[in-house]
mmCIF file of C-alpha atoms in Angstrom:
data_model
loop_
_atom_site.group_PDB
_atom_site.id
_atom_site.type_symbol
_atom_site.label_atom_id
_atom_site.label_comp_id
_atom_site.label_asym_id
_atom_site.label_seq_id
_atom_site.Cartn_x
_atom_site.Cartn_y
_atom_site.Cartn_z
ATOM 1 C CA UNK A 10 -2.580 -0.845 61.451
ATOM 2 C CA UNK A 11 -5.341 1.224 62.546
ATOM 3 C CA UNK A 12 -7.795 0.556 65.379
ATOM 4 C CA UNK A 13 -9.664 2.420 67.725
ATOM 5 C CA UNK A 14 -10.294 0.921 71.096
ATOM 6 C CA UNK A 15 -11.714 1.467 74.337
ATOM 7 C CA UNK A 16 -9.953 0.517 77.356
ATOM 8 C CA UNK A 17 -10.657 -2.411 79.598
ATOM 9 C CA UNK A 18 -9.086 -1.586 82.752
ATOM 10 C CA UNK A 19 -9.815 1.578 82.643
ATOM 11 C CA UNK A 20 -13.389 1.607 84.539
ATOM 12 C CA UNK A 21 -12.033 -0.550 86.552
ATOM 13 C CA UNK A 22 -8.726 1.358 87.194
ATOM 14 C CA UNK A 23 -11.090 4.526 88.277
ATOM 15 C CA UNK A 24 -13.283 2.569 90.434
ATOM 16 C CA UNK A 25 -10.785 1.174 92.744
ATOM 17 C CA UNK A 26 -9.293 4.626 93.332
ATOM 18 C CA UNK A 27 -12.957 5.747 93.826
ATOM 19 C CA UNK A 28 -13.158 3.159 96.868
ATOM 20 C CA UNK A 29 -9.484 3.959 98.009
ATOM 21 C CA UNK A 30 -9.264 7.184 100.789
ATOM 22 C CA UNK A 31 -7.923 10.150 99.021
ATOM 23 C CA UNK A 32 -5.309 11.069 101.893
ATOM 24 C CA UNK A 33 -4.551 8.834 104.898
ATOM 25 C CA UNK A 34 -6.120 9.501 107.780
ATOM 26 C CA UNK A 35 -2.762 10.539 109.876
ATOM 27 C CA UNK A 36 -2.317 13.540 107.299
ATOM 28 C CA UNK A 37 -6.179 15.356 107.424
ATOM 29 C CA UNK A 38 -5.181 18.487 109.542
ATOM 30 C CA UNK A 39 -6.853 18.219 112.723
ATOM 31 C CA UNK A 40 -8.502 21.875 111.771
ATOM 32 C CA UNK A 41 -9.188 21.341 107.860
ATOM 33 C CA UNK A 42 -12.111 23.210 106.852
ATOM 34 C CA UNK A 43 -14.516 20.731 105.794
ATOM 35 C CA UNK A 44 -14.545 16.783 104.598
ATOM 36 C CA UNK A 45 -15.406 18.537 101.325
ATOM 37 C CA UNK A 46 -12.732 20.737 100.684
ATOM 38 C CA UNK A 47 -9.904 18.053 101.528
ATOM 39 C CA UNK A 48 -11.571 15.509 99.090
ATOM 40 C CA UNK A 49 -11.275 18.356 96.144
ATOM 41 C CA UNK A 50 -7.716 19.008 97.220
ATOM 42 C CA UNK A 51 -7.157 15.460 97.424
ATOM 43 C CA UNK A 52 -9.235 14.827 93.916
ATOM 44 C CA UNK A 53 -7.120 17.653 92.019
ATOM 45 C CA UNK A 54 -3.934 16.471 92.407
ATOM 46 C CA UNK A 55 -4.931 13.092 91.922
ATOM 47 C CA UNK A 56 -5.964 14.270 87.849
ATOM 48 C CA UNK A 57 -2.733 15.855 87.709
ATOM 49 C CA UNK A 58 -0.668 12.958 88.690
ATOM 50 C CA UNK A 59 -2.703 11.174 86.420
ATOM 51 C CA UNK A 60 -2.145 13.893 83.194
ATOM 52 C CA UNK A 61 1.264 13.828 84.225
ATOM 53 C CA UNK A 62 1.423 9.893 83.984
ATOM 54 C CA UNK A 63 -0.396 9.392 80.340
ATOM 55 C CA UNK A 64 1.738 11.856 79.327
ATOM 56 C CA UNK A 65 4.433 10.185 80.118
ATOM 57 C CA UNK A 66 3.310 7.378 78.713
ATOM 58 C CA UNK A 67 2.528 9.201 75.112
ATOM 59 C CA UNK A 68 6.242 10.172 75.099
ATOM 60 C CA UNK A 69 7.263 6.726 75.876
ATOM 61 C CA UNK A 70 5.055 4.775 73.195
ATOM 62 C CA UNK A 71 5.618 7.660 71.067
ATOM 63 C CA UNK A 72 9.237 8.233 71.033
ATOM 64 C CA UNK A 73 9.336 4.168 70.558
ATOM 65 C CA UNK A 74 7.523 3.976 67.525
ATOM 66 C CA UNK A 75 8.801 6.580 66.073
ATOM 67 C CA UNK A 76 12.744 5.343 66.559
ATOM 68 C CA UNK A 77 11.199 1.899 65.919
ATOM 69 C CA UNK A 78 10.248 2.552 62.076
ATOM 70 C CA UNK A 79 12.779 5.040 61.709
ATOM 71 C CA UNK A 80 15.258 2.250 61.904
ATOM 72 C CA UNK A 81 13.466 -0.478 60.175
ATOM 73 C CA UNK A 82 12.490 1.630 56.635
ATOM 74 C CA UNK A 83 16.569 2.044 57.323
ATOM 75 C CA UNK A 84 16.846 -1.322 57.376
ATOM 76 C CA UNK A 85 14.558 -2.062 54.755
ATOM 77 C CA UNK A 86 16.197 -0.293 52.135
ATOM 78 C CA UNK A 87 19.295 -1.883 52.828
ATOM 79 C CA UNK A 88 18.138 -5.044 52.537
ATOM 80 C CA UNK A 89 17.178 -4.423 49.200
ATOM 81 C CA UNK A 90 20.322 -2.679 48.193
ATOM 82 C CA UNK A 91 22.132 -5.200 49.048
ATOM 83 C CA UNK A 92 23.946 -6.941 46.171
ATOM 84 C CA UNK A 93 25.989 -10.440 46.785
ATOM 85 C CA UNK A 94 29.584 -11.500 45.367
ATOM 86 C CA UNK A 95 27.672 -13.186 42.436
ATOM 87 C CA UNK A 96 25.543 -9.668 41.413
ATOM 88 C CA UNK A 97 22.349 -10.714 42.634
ATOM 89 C CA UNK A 98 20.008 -9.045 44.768
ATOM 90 C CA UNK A 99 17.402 -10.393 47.498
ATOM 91 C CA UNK A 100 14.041 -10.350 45.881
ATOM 92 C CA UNK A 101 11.930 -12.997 47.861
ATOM 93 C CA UNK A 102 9.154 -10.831 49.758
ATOM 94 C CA UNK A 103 6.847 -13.075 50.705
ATOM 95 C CA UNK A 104 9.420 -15.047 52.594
ATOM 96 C CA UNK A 105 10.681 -11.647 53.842
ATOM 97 C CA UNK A 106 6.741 -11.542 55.168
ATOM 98 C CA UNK A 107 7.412 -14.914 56.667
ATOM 99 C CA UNK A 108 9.694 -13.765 59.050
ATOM 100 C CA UNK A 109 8.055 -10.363 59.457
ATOM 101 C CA UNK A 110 5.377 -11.775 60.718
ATOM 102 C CA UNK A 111 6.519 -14.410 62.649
ATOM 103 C CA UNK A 112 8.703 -11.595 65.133
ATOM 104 C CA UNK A 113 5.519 -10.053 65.427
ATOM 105 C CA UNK A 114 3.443 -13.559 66.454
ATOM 106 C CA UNK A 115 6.465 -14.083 69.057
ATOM 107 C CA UNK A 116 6.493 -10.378 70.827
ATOM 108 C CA UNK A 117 2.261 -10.588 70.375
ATOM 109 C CA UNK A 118 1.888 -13.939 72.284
ATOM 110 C CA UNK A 119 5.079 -12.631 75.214
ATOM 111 C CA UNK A 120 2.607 -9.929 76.078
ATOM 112 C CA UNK A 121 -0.405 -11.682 76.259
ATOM 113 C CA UNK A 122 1.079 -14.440 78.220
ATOM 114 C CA UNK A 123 2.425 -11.537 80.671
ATOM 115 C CA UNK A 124 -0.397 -9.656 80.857
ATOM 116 C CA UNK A 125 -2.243 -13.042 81.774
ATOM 117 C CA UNK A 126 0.056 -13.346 84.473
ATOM 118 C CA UNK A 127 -0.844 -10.336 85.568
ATOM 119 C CA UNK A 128 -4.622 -10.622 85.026
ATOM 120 C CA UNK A 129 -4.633 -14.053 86.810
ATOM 121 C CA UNK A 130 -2.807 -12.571 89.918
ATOM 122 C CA UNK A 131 -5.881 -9.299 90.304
ATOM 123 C CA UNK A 132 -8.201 -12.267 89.485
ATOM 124 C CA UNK A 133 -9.631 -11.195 86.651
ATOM 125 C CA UNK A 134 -11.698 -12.569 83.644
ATOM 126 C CA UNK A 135 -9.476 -13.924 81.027
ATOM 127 C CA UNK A 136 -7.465 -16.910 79.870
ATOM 128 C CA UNK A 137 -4.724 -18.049 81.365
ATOM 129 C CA UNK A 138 -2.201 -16.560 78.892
ATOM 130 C CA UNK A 139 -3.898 -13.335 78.733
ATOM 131 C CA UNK A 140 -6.096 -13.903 75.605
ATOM 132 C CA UNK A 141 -9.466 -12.912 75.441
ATOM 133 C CA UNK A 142 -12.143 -15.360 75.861
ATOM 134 C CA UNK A 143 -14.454 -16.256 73.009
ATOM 135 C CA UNK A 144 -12.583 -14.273 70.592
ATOM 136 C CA UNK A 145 -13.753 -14.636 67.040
ATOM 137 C CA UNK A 146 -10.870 -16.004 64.920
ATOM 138 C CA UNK A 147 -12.893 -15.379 61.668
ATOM 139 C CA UNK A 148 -12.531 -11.274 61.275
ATOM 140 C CA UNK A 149 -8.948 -11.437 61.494
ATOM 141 C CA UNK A 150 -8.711 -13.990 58.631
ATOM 142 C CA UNK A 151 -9.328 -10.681 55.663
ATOM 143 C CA UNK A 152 -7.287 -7.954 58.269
ATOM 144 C CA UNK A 153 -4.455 -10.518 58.029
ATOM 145 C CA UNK A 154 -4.726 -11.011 54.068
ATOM 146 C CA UNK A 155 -5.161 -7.583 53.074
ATOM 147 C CA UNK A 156 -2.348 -6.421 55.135
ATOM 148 C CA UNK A 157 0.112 -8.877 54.441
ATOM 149 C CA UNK A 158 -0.525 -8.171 50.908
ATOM 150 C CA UNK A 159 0.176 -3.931 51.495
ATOM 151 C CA UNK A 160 3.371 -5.359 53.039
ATOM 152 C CA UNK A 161 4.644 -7.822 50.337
ATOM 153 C CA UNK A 162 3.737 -5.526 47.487
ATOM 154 C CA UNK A 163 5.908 -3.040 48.908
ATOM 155 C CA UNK A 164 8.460 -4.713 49.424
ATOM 156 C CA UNK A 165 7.825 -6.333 45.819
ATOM 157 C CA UNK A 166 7.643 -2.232 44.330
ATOM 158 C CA UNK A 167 11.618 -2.026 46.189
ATOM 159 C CA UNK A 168 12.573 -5.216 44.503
ATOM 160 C CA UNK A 169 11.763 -4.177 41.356
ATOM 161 C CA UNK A 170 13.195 -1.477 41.064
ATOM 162 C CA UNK A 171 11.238 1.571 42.454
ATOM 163 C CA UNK A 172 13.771 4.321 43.982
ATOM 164 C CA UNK A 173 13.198 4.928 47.410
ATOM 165 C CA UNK A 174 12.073 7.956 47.563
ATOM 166 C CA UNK A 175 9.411 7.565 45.388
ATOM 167 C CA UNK A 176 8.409 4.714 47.742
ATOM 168 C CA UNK A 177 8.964 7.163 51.131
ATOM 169 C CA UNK A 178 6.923 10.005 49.277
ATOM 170 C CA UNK A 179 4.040 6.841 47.990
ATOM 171 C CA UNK A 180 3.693 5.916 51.641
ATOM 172 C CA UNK A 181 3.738 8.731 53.463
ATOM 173 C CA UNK A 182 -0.133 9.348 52.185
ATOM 174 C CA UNK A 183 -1.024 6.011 53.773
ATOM 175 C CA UNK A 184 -3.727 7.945 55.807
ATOM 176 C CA UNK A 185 -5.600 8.998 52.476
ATOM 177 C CA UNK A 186 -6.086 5.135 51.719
ATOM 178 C CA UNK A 187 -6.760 4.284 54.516
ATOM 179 C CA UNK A 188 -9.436 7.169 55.307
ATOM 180 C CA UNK A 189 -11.245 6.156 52.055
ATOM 181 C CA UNK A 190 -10.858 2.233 52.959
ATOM 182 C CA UNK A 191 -13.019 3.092 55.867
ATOM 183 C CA UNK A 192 -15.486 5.096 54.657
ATOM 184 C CA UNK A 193 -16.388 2.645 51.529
ATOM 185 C CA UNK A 194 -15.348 -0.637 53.494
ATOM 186 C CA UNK A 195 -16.069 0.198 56.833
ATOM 187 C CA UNK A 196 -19.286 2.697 57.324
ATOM 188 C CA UNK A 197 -17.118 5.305 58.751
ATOM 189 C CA UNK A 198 -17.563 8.997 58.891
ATOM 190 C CA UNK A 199 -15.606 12.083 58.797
ATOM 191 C CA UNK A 200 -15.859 15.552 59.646
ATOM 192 C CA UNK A 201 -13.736 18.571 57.976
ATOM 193 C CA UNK A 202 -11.407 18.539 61.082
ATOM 194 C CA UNK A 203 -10.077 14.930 60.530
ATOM 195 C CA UNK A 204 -9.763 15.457 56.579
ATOM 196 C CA UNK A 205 -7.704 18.668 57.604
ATOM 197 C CA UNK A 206 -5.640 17.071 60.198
ATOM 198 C CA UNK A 207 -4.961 13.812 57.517
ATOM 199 C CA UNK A 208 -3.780 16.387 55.095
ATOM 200 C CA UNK A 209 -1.793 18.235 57.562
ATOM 201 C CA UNK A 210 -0.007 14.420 58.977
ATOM 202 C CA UNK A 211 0.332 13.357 55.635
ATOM 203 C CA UNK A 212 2.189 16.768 54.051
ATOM 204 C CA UNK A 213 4.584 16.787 57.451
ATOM 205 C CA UNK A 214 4.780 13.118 56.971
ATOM 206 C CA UNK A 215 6.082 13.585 52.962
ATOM 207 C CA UNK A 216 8.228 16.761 53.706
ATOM 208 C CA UNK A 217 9.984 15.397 56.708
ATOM 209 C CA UNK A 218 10.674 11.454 54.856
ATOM 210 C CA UNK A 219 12.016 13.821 51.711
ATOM 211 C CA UNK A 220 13.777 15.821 53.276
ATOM 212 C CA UNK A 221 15.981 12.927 54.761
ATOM 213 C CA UNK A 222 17.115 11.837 51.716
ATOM 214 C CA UNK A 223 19.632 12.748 49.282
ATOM 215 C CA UNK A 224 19.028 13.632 45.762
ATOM 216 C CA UNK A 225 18.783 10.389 43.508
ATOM 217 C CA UNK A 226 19.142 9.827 40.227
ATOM 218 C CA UNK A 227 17.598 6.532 39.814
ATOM 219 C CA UNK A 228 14.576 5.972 38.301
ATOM 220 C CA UNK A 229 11.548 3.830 39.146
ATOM 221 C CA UNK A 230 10.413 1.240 36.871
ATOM 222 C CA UNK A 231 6.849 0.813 36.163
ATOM 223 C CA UNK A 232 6.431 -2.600 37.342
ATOM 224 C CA UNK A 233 7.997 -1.203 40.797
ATOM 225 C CA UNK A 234 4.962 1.711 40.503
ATOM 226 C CA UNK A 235 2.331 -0.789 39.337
ATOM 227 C CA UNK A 236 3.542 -2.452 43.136
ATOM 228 C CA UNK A 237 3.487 0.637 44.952
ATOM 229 C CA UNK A 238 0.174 1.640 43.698
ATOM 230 C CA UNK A 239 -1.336 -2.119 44.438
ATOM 231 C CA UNK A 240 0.101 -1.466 48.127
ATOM 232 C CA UNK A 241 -1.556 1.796 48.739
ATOM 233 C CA UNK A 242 -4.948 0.345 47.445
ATOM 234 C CA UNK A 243 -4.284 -2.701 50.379
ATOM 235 C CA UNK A 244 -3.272 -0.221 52.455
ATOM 236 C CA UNK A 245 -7.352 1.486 52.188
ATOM 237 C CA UNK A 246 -8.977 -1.981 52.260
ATOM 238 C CA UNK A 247 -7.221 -3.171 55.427
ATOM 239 C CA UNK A 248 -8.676 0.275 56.922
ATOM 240 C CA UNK A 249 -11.902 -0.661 56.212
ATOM 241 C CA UNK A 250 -11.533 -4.247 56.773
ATOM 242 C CA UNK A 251 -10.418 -3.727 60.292
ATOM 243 C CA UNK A 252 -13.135 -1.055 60.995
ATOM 244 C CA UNK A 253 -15.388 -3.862 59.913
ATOM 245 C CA UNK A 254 -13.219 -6.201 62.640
ATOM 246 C CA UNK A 255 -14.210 -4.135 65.528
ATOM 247 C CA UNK A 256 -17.695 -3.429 64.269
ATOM 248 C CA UNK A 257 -18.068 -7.155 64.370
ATOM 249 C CA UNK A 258 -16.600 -7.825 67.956
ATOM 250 C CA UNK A 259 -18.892 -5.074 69.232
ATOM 251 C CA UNK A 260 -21.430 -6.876 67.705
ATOM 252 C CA UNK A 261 -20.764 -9.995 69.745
ATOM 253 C CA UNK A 262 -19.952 -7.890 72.469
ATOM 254 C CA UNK A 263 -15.999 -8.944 72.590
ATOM 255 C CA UNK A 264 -13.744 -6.293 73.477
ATOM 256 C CA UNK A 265 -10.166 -7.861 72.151
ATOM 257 C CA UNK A 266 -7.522 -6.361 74.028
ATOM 258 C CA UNK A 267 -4.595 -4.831 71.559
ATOM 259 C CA UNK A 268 -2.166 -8.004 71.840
ATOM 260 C CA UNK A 269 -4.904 -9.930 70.305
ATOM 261 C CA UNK A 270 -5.367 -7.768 67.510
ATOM 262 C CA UNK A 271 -1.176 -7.733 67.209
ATOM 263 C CA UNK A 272 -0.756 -11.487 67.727
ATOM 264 C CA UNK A 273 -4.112 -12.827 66.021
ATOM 265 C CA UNK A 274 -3.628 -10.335 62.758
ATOM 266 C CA UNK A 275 -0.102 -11.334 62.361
ATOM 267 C CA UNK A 276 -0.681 -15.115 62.656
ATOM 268 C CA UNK A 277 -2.834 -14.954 59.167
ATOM 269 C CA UNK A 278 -0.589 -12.496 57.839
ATOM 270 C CA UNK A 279 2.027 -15.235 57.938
ATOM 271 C CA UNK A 280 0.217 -17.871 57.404
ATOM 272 C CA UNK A 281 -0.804 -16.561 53.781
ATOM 273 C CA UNK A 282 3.157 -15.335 53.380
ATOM 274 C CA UNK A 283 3.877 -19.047 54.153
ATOM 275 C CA UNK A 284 1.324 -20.047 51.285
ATOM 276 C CA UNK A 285 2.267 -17.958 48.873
ATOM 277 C CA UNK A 286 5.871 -18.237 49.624
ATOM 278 C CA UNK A 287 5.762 -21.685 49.047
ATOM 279 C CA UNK A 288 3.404 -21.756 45.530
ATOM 280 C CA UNK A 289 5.610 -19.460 44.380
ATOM 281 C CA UNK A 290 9.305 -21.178 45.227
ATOM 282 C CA UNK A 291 9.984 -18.231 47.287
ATOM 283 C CA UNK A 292 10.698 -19.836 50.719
ATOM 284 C CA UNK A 293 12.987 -22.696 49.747
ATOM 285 C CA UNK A 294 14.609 -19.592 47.621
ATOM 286 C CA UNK A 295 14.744 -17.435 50.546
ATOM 287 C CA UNK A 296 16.864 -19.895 52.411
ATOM 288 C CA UNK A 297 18.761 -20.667 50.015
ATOM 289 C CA UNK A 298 19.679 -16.896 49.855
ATOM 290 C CA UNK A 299 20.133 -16.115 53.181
ATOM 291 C CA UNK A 300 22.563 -19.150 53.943
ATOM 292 C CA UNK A 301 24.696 -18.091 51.217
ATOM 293 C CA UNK A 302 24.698 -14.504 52.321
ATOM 294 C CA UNK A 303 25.136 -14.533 56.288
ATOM 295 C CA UNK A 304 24.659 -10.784 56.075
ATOM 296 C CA UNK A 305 21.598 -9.790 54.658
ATOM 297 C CA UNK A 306 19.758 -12.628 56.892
ATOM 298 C CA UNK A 307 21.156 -10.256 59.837
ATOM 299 C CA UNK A 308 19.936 -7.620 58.091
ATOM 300 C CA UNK A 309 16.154 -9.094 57.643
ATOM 301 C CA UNK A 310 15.984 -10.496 61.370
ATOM 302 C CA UNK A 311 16.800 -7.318 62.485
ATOM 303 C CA UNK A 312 14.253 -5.726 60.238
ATOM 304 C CA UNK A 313 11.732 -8.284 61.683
ATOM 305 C CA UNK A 314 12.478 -7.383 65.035
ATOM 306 C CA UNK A 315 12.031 -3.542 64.618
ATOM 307 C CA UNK A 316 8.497 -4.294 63.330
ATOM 308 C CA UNK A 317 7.391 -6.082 66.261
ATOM 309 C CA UNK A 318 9.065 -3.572 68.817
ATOM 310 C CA UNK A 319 7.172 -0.915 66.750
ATOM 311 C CA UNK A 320 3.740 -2.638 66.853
ATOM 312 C CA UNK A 321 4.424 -3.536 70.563
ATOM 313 C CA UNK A 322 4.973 0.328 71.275
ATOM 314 C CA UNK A 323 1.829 0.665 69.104
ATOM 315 C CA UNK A 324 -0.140 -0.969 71.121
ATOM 316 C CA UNK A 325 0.896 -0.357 74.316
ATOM 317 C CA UNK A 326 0.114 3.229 73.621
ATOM 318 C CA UNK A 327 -3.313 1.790 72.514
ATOM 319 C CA UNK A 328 -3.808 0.079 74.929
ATOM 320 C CA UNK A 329 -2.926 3.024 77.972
ATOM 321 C CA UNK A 330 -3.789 6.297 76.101
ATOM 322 C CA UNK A 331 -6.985 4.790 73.831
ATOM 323 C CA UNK A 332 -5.498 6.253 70.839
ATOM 324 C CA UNK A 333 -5.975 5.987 67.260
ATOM 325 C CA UNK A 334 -2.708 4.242 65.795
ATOM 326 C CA UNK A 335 -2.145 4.165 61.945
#
């Protein structure tokens, strides 16, 4: 997901500490030089606890998602290598989306209803489990479609048969989609520095995922290409599509916080999973295939859960370092 936010809490945050004395009166030297010079003192080391903090924090979030998604493509690819007594493989990835999404609904709506615990006790604007008020549901109705759809075909490219490395190396240039998404889609522009610094994340990106796996000698089959191609083209239109979704909450002057945008976009990506799941005989299928094979249903649950732990680290970096996530 990518979304670019401004903080909340942050004016606020400032403000108080504005109000707040900058050193207690029992530790002003009786000779200091001047009021002014103790306030800059006091003011300096206040940014540098502060620095210190949010970068803290950016390790934190950072070093989260990164272990988050390191384990769950892990996890991912074994859930489509696996192979049951009978020979058959698991296939069903819309009902894989299902559950995907429905880890991600769960950890969304725990940290909304905490951070409305915590809004309610500094009385603050909000509802009582920490949603925004008078949030548009509407915007979040083509964000959750056109991602759900990057994520199924995917996982549809694995189950028929593309090699994994081909699908590592096809997704590590996300950020090219994704750029272009929002520049057609979403009225965005870009100077040379970001197209540099894409190329730059996305050649690291390809040469680190590659050079983590071992030499394969499978091939991919075209359908599983066709899929991989159809996800990358999802992949640009949810970019634009969700610069569109913030463009339209500025518009009606609602700032979501970043567990609505996790718990809100989530809830329509499953919600279409379920549908199409179901048209297509995928869920009762699903089921079906995880009862009789105990182990790749622990495989997929923990796959959910490293998606939602990922997006939770996502945006609770978002959400205390205002940075771009993708």
């Amino acid at each position: 997901m990518s979304f670019e936010l401004s903080a909340r809490d942050g004016a606020s945050a400032t403000s108080e500490a504005d109000k707040a004395p900058l050193l207690p009166i029992h530790d002003v030297p009786a000779d200091a030089a001047s009021p002014a010079s103790s306030l800059n003192v006091g003011s300096s080391a206040a940014t540098n606890n502060d620095t210190k903090s949010r970068a803290m924090q950016l390790l934190f979030g950072a070093g989260g998602i990164y272990a988050s998604f390191l384990y769950y493509g892990s996890l991912q690819e074994d859930v489509f290598r696996y192979e049951s007594e009978d020979g058959t493989k698991f296939t069903h990835a819309w009902y894989l989306q299902v559950l995907e999404s429905l880890a991600n609904v769960i950890f969304g709506t725990i940290a909304l209803i905490v951070m409305g615990a915590s809004s309610n006790s500094k009385n603050s604007v909000g509802l009582w489990w920490g949603g925004t008020p008078n949030l548009p549901k509407k915007p979040f109705v083509s964000s959750g479609f056109s991602q759900v759809c990057s994520k199924a075909f995917t996982s549809l490219a694995l189950a028929n048969g593309l090699s994994f490395p081909v699908a590592t190396l096809a997704k590590s240039g996300k950020m090219a989609p994704v750029m272009l998404g929002s520049l057609i889609l979403g009225g965005a522009t870009y100077g040379l520095r970001e197209y540099l610094q894409v190329l730059a994340i996305i050649g690291g990106t390809a040469i680190l995922s590659m050079s983590k796996k071992k030499a394969s000698t499978s091939e991919s089959t075209p359908l599983g290409v066709v899929f991989i191609l159809l996800a990358l083209v999802m992949d640009g239109v949810t970019g634009g599509v969700q610069k569109r979704l913030l463009a339209d909450m500025k518009r009606v002057q609602v700032t979501p916080q970043p567990y609505d945008l996790m718990t809100y976009t989530n809830l329509f990506m499953m919600l279409f999973a379920l549908l199409i799941s179901f048209v297509l005989g995928e869920f009762s299928q699903g089921i079906a295939y995880c009862a009789s094979n105990p182990k790749v249903f622990s495989l997929i649950w923990k796959f959910s859960m490293c998606s939602a732990i990922g997006q939770s680290f996502i945006f609770y970096t978002v959400a205390r370092l205002l940075v771009k996530v993708g």
